[in-house]
Structure formats: structure tokens, C-alpha cells
Coordinates of C-alpha atoms in Angstrom, one line a residue:
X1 CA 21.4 -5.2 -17.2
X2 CA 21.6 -8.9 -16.0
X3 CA 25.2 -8.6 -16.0
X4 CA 25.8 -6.0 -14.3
X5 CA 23.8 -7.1 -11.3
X6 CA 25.4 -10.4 -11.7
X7 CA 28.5 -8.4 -11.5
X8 CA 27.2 -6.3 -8.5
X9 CA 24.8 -8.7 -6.6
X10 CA 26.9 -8.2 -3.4
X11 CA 27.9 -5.0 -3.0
X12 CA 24.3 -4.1 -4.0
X13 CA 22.7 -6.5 -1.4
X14 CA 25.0 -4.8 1.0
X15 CA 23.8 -1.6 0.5
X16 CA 20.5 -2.6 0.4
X17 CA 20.3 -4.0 4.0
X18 CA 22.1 -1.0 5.3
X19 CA 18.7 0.8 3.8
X20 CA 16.7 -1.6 5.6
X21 CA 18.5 -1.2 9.2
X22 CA 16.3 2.5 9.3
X23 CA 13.5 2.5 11.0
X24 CA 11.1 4.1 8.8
X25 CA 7.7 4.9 10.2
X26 CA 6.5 8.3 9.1
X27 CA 5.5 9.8 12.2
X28 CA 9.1 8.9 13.7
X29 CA 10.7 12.5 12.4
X30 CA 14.2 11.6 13.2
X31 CA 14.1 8.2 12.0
X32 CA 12.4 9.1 8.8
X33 CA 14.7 12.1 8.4
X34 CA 18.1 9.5 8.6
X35 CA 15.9 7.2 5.6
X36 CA 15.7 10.6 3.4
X37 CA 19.6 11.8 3.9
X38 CA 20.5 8.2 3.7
X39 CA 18.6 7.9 -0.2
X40 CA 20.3 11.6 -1.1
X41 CA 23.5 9.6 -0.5
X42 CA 22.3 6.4 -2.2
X43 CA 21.3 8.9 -5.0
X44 CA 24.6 11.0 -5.2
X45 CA 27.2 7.6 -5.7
X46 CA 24.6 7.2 -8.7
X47 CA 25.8 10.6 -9.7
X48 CA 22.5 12.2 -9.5
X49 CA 21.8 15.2 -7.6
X50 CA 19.1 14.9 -5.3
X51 CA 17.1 17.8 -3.2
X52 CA 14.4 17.5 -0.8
X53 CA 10.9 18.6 -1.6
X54 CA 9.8 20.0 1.9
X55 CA 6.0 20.9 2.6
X56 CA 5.2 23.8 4.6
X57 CA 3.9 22.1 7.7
X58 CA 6.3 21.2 10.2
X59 CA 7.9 17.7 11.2
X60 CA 6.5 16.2 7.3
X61 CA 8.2 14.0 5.8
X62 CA 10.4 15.2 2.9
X63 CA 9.9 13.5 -1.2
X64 CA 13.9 13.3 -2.5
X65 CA 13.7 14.3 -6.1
X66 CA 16.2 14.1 -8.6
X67 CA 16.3 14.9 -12.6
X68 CA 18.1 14.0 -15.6
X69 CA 16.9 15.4 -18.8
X70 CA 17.9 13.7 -21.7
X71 CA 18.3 15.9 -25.2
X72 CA 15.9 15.1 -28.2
X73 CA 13.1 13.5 -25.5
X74 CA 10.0 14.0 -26.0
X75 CA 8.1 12.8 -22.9
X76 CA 9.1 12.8 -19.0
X77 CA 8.6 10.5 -17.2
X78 CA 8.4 10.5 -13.3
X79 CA 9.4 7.7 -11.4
X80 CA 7.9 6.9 -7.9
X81 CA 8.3 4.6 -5.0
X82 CA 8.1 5.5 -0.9
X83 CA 10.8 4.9 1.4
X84 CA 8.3 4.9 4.6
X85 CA 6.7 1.7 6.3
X86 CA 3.7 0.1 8.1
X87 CA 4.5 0.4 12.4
X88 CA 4.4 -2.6 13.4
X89 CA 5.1 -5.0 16.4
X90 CA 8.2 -6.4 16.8
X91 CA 7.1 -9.2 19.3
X92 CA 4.5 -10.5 16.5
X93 CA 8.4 -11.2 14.2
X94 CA 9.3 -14.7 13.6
X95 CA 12.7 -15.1 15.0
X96 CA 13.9 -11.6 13.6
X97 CA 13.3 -8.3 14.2
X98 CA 11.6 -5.9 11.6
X99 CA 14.6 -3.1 11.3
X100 CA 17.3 -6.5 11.4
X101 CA 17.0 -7.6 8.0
X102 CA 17.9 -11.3 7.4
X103 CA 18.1 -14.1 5.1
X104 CA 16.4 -17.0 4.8
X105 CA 16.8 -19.7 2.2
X106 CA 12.8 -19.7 1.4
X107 CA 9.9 -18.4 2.7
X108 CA 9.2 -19.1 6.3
X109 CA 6.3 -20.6 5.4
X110 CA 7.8 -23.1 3.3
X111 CA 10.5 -23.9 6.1
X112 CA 12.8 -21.3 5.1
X113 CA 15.8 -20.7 7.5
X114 CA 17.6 -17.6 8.6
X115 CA 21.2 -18.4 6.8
X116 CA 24.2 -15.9 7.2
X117 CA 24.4 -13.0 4.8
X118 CA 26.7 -14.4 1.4
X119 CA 30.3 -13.7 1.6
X120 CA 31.7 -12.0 -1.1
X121 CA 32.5 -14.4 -4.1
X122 CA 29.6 -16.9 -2.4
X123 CA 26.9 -17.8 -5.3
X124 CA 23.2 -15.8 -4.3
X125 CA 20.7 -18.0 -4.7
X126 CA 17.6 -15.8 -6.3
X127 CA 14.9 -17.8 -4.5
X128 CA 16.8 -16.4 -1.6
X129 CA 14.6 -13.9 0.5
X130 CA 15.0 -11.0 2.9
X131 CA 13.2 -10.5 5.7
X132 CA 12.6 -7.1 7.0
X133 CA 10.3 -4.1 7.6
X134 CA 9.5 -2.3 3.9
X135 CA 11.2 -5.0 2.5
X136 CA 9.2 -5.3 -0.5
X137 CA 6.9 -2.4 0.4
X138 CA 8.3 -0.3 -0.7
X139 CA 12.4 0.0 0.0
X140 CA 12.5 -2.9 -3.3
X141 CA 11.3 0.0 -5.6
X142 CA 13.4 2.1 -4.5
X143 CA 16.7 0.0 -4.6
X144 CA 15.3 -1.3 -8.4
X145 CA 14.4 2.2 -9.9
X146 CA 18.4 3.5 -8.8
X147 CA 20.1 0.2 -9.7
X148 CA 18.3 0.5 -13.3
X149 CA 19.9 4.0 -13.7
X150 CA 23.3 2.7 -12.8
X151 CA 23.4 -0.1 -14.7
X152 CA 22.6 2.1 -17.7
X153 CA 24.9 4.5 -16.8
X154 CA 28.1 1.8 -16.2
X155 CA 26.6 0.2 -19.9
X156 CA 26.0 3.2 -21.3
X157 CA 22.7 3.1 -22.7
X158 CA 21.1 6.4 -23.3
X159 CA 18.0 7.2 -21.8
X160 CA 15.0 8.0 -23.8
X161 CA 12.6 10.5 -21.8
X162 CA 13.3 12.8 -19.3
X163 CA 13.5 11.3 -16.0
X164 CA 12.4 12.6 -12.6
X165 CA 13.1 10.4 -9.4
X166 CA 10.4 11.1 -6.7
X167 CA 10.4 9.3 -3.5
X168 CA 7.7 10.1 -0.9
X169 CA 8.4 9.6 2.9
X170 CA 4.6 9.2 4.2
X171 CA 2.6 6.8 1.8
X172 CA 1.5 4.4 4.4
X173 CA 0.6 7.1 6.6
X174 CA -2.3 8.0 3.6
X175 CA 0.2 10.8 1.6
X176 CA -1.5 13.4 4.1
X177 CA 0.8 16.4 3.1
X178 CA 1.4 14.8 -0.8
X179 CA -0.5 17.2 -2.4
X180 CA 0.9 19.6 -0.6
X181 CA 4.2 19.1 -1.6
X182 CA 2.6 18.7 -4.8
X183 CA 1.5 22.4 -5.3
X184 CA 4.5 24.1 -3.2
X185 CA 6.8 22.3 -6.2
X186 CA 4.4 21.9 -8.9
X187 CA 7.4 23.5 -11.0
X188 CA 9.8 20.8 -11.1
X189 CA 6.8 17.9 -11.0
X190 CA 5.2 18.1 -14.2
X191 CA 5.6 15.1 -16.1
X192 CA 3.2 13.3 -19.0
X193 CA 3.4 10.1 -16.6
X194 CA 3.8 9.1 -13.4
X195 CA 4.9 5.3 -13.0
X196 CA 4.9 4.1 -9.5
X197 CA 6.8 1.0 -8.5
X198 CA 4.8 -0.3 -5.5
X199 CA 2.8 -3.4 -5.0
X200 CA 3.2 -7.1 -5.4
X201 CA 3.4 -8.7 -9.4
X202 CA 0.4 -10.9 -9.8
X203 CA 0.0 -14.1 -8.0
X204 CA 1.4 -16.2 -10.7
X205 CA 4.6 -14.9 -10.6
X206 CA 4.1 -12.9 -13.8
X207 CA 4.7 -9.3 -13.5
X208 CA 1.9 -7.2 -14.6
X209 CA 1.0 -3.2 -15.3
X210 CA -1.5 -1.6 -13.2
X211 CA -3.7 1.2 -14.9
X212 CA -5.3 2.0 -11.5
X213 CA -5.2 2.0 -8.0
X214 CA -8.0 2.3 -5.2
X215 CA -8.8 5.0 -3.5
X216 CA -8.8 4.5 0.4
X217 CA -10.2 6.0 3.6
X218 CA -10.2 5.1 7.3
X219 CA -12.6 5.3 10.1
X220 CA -13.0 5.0 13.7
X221 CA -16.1 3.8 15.5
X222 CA -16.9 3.3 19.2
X223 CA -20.1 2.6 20.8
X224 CA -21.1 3.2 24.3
X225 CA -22.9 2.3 27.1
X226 CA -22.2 2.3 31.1
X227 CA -19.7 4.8 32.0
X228 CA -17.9 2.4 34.3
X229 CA -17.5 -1.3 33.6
X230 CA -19.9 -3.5 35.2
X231 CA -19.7 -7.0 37.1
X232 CA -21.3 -9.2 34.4
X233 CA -23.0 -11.5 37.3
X234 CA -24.4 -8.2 39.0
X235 CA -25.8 -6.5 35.8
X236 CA -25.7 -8.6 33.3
X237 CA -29.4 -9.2 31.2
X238 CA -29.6 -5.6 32.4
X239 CA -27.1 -3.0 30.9
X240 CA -26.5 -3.3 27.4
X241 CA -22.8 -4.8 26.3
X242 CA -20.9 -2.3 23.8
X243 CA -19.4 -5.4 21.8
X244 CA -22.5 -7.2 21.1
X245 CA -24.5 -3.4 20.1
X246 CA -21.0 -3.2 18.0
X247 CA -21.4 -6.1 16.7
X248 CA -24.7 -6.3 15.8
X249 CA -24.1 -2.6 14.2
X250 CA -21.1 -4.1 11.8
X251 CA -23.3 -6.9 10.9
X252 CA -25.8 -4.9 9.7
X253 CA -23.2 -3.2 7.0
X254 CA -22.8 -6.2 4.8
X255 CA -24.7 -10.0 3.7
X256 CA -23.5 -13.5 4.4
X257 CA -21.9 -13.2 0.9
X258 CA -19.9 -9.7 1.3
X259 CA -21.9 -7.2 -0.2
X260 CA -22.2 -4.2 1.6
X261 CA -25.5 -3.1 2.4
X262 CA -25.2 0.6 3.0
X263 CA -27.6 2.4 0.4
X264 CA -25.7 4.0 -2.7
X265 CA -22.6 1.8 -1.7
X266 CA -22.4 0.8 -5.6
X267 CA -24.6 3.1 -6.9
X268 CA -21.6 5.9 -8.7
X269 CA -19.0 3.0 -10.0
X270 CA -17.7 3.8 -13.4
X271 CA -17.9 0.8 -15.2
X272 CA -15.0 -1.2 -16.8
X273 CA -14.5 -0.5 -20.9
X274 CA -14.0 -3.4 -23.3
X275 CA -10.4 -3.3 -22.9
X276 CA -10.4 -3.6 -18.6
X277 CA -12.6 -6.3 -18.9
X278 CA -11.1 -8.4 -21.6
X279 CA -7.9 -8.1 -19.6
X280 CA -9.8 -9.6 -16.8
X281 CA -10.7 -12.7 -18.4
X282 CA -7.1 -13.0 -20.0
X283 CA -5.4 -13.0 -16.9
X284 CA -4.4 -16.4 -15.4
X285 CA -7.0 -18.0 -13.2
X286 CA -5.6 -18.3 -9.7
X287 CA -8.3 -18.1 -7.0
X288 CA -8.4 -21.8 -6.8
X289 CA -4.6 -22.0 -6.1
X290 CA -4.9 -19.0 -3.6
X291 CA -7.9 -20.7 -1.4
X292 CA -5.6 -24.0 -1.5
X293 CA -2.3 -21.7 -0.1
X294 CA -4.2 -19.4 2.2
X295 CA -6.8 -22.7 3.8
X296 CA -10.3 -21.1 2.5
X297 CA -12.9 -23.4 1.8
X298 CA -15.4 -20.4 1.4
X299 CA -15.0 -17.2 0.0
X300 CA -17.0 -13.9 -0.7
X301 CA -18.0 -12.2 -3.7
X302 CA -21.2 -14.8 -5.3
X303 CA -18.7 -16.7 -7.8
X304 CA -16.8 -13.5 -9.3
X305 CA -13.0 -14.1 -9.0
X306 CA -10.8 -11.7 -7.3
X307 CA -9.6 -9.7 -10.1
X308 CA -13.5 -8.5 -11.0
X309 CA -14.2 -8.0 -7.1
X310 CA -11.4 -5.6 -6.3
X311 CA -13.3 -3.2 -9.3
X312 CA -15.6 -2.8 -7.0
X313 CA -16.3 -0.5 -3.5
X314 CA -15.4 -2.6 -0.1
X315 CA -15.8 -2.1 3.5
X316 CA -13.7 -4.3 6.1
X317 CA -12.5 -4.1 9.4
X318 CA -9.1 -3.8 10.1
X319 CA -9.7 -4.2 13.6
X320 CA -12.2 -4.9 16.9
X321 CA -11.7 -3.9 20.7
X322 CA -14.1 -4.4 23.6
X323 CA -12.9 -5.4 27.1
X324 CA -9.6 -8.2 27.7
X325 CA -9.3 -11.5 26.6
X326 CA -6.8 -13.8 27.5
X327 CA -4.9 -14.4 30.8
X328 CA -6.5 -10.7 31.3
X329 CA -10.0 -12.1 30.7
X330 CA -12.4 -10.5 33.2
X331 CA -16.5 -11.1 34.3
X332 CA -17.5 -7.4 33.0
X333 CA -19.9 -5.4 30.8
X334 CA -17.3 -3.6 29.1
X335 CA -17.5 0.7 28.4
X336 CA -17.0 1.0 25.1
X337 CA -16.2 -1.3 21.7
X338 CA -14.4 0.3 18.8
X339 CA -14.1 -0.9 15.2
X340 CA -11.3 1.0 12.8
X341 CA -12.9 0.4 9.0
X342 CA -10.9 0.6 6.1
X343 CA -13.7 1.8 3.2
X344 CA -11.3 1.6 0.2
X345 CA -13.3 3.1 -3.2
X346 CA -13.3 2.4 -6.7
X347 CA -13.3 5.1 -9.9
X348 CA -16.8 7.2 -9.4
X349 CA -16.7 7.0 -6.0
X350 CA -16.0 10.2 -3.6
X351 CA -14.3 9.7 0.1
X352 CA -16.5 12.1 1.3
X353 CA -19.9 10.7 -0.2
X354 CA -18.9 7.1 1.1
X355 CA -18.0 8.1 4.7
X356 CA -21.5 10.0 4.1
X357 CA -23.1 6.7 3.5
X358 CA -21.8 5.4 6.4
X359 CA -22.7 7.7 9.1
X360 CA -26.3 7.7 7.4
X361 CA -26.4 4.0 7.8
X362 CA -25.3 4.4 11.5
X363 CA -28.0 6.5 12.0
X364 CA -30.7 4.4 10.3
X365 CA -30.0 1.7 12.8
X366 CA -30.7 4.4 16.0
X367 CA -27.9 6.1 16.8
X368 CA -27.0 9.2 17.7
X369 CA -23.9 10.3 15.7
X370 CA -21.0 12.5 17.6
X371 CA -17.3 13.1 16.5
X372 CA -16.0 13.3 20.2
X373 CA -17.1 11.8 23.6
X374 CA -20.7 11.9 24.6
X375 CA -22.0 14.4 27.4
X376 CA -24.0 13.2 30.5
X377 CA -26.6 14.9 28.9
X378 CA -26.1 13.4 25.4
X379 CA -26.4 9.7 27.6
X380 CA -29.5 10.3 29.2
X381 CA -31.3 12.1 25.9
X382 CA -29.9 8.8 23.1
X383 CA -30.6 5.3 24.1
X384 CA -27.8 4.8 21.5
X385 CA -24.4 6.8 20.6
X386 CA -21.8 6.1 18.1
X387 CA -18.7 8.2 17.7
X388 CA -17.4 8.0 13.9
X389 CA -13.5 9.8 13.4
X390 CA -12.8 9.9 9.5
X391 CA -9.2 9.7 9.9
X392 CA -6.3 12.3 8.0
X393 CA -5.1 11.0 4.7
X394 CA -8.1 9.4 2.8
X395 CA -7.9 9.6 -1.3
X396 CA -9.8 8.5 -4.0
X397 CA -9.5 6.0 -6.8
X398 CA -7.5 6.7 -10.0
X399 CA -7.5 4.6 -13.0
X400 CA -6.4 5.2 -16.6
X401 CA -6.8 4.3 -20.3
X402 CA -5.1 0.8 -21.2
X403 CA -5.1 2.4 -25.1
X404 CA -3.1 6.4 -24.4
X405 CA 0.0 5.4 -26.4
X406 CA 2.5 6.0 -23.3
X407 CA 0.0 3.1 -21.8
X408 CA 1.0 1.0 -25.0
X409 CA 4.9 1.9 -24.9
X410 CA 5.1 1.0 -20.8
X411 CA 3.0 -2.6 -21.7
X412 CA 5.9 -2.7 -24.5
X413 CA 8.6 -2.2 -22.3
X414 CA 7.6 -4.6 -19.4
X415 CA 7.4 -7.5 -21.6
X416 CA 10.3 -6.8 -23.5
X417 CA 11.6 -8.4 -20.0
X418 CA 10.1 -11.6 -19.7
X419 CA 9.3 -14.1 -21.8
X420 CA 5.9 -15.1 -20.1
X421 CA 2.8 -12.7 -21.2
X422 CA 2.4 -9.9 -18.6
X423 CA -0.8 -9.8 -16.5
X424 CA -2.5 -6.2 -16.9
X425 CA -4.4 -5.0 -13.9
X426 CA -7.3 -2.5 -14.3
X427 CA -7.0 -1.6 -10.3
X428 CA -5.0 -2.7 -8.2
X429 CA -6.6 -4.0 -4.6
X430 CA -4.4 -2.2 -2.6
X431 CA -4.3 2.1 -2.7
X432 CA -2.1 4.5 -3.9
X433 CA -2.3 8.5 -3.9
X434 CA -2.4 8.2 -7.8
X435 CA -5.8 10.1 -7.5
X436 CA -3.5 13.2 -5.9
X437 CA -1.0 13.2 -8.3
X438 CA -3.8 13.5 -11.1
X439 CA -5.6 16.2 -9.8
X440 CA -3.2 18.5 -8.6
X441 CA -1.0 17.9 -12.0
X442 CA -1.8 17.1 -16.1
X443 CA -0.2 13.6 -16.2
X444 CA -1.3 10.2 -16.2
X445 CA -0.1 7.9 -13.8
X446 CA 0.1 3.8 -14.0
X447 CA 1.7 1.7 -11.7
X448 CA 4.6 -1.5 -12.0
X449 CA 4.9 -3.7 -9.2
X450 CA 7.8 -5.9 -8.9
X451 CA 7.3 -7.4 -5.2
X452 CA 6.8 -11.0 -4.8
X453 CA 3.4 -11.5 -4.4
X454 CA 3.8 -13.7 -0.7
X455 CA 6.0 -10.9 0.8
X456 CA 3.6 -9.9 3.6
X457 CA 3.3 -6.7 3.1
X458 CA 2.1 -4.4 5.9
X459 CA 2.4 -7.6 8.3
X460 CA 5.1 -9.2 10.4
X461 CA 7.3 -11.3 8.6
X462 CA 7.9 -8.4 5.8
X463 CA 9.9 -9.9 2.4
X464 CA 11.6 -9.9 -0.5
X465 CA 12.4 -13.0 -3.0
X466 CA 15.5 -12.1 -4.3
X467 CA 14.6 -12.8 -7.9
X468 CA 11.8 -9.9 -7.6
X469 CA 14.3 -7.6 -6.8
X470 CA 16.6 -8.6 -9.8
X471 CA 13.8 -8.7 -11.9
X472 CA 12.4 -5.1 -10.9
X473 CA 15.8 -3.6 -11.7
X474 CA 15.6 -5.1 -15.3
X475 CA 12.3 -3.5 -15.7
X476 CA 12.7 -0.1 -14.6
X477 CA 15.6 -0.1 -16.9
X478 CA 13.5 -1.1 -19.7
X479 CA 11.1 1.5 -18.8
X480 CA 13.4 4.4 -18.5
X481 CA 14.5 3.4 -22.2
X482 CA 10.9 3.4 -23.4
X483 CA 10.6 3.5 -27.1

């Protein structure tokens, strides 16, 4: 396999920022359209033949699917990555733009510099990164799962299960039509396991398997008071200001420490067997190094390190608007203040019961609850109105057995690869629509990351270290030979 990237490296860097040049956002229909024809090609010089799995409901994002089944196997296994990515702002880039992908000799925070794209014959350094838009998340897992099967089709090596390629075209949109596509092809996607390449490896450079992911779910909150804003010289001390009732709302959700505070937050966690939590303690102890690279003196969670606190149910906020700031600073009592909460949800808990939780804490502290703009008559009747929006696209939490033998066989396979012991994850921090996959089909799913774990995923300044990307394509070829 190392050969034959070594062999390859350029053409296949090449090809992989002509991948990147697509704007990819799921709601852009053409755009995204161009990223799933443009894989179907990437797919057929493999000699595969792909299809699109359409949903019903217009203008969604098609999965491409391909299969190969292999004579004598006796599992399938269904390979997953998504080709769409995070919007973002291109003004917020550091000297690129997010659908320009470039090189830099390092990362930018360690003084990396944009350098010219290697010539063909020029040596590729691996610490070598590319900056771009789905970079790592999640256009690397596709590139490594393809590049795997043709470097075991140029050596080759026979495969050992049956193997289905599915590639999803909305995952950071929340997989909103997933399980539609799911039951409209549910034919073609049965599989014993589902392994997902998405995600970063762990932060000590190992790579690790991931038995679970969390579940995730989004909401929108806005607070009123005056229906016109206010001179804050003329009416201040008298009409109440939405960001400081907004603020004083989101305070009440959580301690000084992090916990949340709504009631029954914790209350339906499945705990962690013997096997997740020994895992936990054998993993490498990085929070110290992480505090030192990311400048926290202080950090949540009452002394539990960061592995045994993403097991658990969080709430943050992705976001907080009232009023200008800036050069657009103005004396006013603003209209409104809105929060957008990301409630992300372990194994046990249900999307629905949480944002429950939520609205029922809202209320507790006064308010009158809406899902849409508040009536005249709805002001003058409520001293205090909230609107709360569950957004599309929420999921819950999957996780599965570290001891099923296909568990055992996939640890097996990923550290056949590397000499270093492989970290494995109970849950994942980030989510995944593993929890749709499981309960619309019989199958298991786990997930492999092979992202750096710097690469700024979902922010500006997107990226791959080149050496990730080598080392996913290794791995995904061990995987699809699986003892």
C-alpha cells in the first residue's frame, strides 16, 4: 500500500485538489450536485460502478453507492464518509480562500507558509498540509477509502468481505433526508457493519476506533422586549434589555463548573461497561498538553478529563446576537437577543425528551414559550416571551459493544498499521447519524477517523497533514482485508 502511494503521491494529490475546488455546502443544489457526478467519476477510473441513491423529496442531496461482492465472504461491510461541508466565511480565511486549496509547509499556527503545489518528481514532504474547505472533514475519507481500493486492486490483494461504498452529500446539514434514503434503498444497504471514516485520530497522533458517536440537536432562542429599539439615554433603567434577560436566561442552564442545570439533564445516561471505561484510563493523558496548545488555565468538568466528559450530555452555545458592536456600535435597548444551542446527547438520552427539558426549564424561569413571533396581545398578556425553534436534522446517540467479534477484527486491523497502540474511543465528541443507520437497518456501525487532530474542522483555516491522509489510505485497506 505504501508503495503504491509513494508511487502515486502526485497524481493522487492532483486529483484530490481538483475534489476540493467544489464548493460543497448542502443546500447549494448545483454545487453539491457537480461534488456527487464529480465522485461517480472519481469512482468509475477505480473501475467501480457507482449510482446515486436519490430520496424522494426534491433538491436532496444524493448518497453515491457502489458494491463489490467478493466470493466465499462472509460479512459486508459498508464503508462511509460525506462529501458535503460546513458554510462558512470566506473573509474569516487566512490568506486563502476555502474552495482554493493550498499548501503550506506546516500548520499556520506553527508559521506554516503557503508553498507552490509539488512538481511532478519534487519529494512531498508528509508534514505538508492542505488548506481547504472539507479538507479533513470529510473529503480525506473519501479520497482514503477509494485510494485503499486501488491500491489493492493495482497489488492485487483480494478483498475479504463484501464491500459497499456509501457517501452521503448532507451530514453537516444534520443527515435530514438520511433515513430517508435509508428506507427508499434499504435493499442494496444491508450490511453487518457500517464503518464511518470521519473525525479527527486522537490528540496524540495515534489513530484510534470509535464505538460511538453523539447524538446532536440544535435550537434557536430569541427573547423579546420593545417592539422598536429604544435610545438607551431616553429609556434606559426603564425598558427591559433582551441581551441582559438572554443572558441571565443562559446563565441559569449551567454552574460555574459546566454542569447543566436543567432537571433530568443526566438523569437517562446508560452507563459505560468495564470495557469503555478501562479504555478510558488506558488512553494517553493529554488534557494538560491540550490546555498548554489551546492557552486555558481553567477548564470545566470538576477534574474529569476530556475523554470521560464527552460520555456525558452537554449544552453550549454556538452563538449570541443582540444589537451592533463595533464601528456599528449604537446607544440603544436592542428588540430582540437570540442564542442558537447545540444540545448534543449521549446513549439513553432522546432528542425529543432533552429539547423537552429545555423548553420546561424556560418556562420555570417565567416565560411564555411560542414557536413563532409573539402577538400584540401575547406582549401585553406575558411580562416574558421566549421563542424556541428545534431545528431539522437532530439525531441521537449511538454506541456499540467494544467485544462483538467484527469490533475485535476492525481493532485488529487498525493496528496491524501502526506500530504505536491504537487509542479506542467509547464516543466520539463530535456527532454522527450512526443512531439512523442503526435503527432503520440490522447492523452495527463503528467509526475510524484518520484526520489530523488540529485540522479545524468546521472553522476557517480547514486542513489536512499530509501524513493523515497517507496513513488513512493504509487503514482503510487494512480494513477492507479484515480477517
Amino acid at each position: 500500500m505504501r508503495e503504491y502511494r509513494r508511487t502515486n503521491e502526485h497524481q493522487l494529490l492532483r486529483e484530490y485538489l481538483e475534489f476540493l475546488s467544489l464548493p460543497n455546502v448542502a443546500s447549494d443544489t448545483r454545487n453539491i450536485r457537480r461534488n456527487a457526478a464529480h465522485i461517480m467519476e472519481m469512482m468509475k477510473q477505480r473501475g467501480l460502478d457507482p449510482r446515486l441513491l436519490e430520496a424522494d423529496t426534491p433538491n436532496t442531496p444524493p448518497a453515491v453507492f457502489a458494491e463489490l461482492k467478493t466470493p466465499g465472504a462472509q460479512r459486508t461491510l459498508i464503508l462511509y464518509a460525506h462529501y458535503d461541508g460546513q458554510p462558512t466565511d470566506p473573509k474569516q480565511w487566512t490568506g486563502t480562500l476555502p474552495w482554493q486549496p493550498v499548501f503550506r509547509s506546516a500548520a499556520i499556527e506553527g508559521n506554516g507558509q503557503i508553498i507552490s503545489a509539488p512538481a511532478q518528481g519534487m519529494k512531498i514532504n508528509p508534514q505538508w498540509r492542505i488548506y481547504a474547505r472539507s479538507a479533513s472533514d470529510d473529503k480525506a475519507g473519501v479520497m482514503a477509502i477509494l485510494t485503499a481500493f486501488a491500491a489493492l486492486k493495482a497489488n492485487g490483494i483480494a478483498l475479504t468481505s463484501n464491500i459497499k461504498f456509501f457517501f452521503e452529500g448532507e451530514e453537516e446539514a444534520g443527515s435530514p433526508h438520511l433515513a430517508e434514503i435509508i428506507k427508499k434503498h434499504k435493499d442494496v444497504l444491508e450490511a453487518d457493519t457500517w464503518i464511518i471514516c470521519d473525525g479527527p485520530v486522537h490528540q496524540s497522533g495515534r489513530k484510534q476506533v470509535v464505538f460511538g458517536a453523539r447524538g446532536d440537536v440544535n435550537v434557536d432562542l430569541t427573547v423579546y422586549a420593545a417592539k422598536r429599539p429604544l435610545h438607551s439615554g431616553h429609556y434606559g433603567n426603564w425598558s427591559p434589555n433582551p441581551a441582559m434577560m438572554l443572558a441571565r436566561l443562559l446563565s441559569s442552564m449551567k454552574d460555574d463548573d459546566g454542569r447543566v442545570k436543567i432537571d433530568g439533564w443526566y438523569s437517562d445516561v446508560d452507563s459505560l461497561g468495564e470495557a469503555e471505561l478501562r479504555a478510558i484510563a488506558d488512553a494517553p493523558k493529554y488534557d494538560e498538553e491540550l490546555k498548554r496548545q489551546l492557552g486555558l488555565k481553567r477548564v470545566e468538568g470538576s477534574g474529569k478529563s476530556l475523554m470521560e466528559l464527552i460520555n456525558i450530555p452537554s449544552l453550549n452555545i454556538n452563538g449570541f446576537g443582540s444589537g451592533d458592536i463595533g464601528a456599528l456600535a449604537r446607544n440603544v435597548i436592542p428588540t430582540t437577543a437570540t442564542a442558537v444551542l447545540d444540545l448534543r446527547l449521549v446513549k439513553g438520552n432522546d432528542q425529543i425528551r432533552q429539547t423537552q427539558r429545555l423548553i420546561d426549564h424556560i418556562k420555570k424561569q417565567g416565560y411564555h414559550v411560542i414557536d413563532r413571533e409573539p402577538t400584540d396581545a401575547e406582549r401585553m398578556q406575558h411580562p416574558l416571551i421566549a421563542r424556541v425553534n428545534v431545528r431539522p436534522g437532530g439525531y441521537n446517540a449511538e454506541r456499540t459493544r467494544m467485544d462483538l467479534p467484527i469490533s475485535v477484527a476492525v481493532i485488529q486491523a487498525v493496528q496491524s498499521t501502526t506500530p504505536d497502540k491504537i487509542v479506542l474511543l467509547p464516543t466520539s465528541g463530535g456527532s454522527l447519524p450512526l443512531s439512523i443507520i442503526t435503527e432503520n437497518l440490522r447492523t452495527v456501525t463503528m467509526s475510524v477517523p484518520i484526520a489530523n487532530y488540529d485540522n479545524n474542522q468546521h472553522a476557517e483555516n480547514e486542513n489536512i497533514r499530509l501524513q493523515n491522509l497517507w496513513d488513512g489510505i493504509e487503514t482503510f485497506a487494512a480494513l477492507m482485508t479484515i480477517k
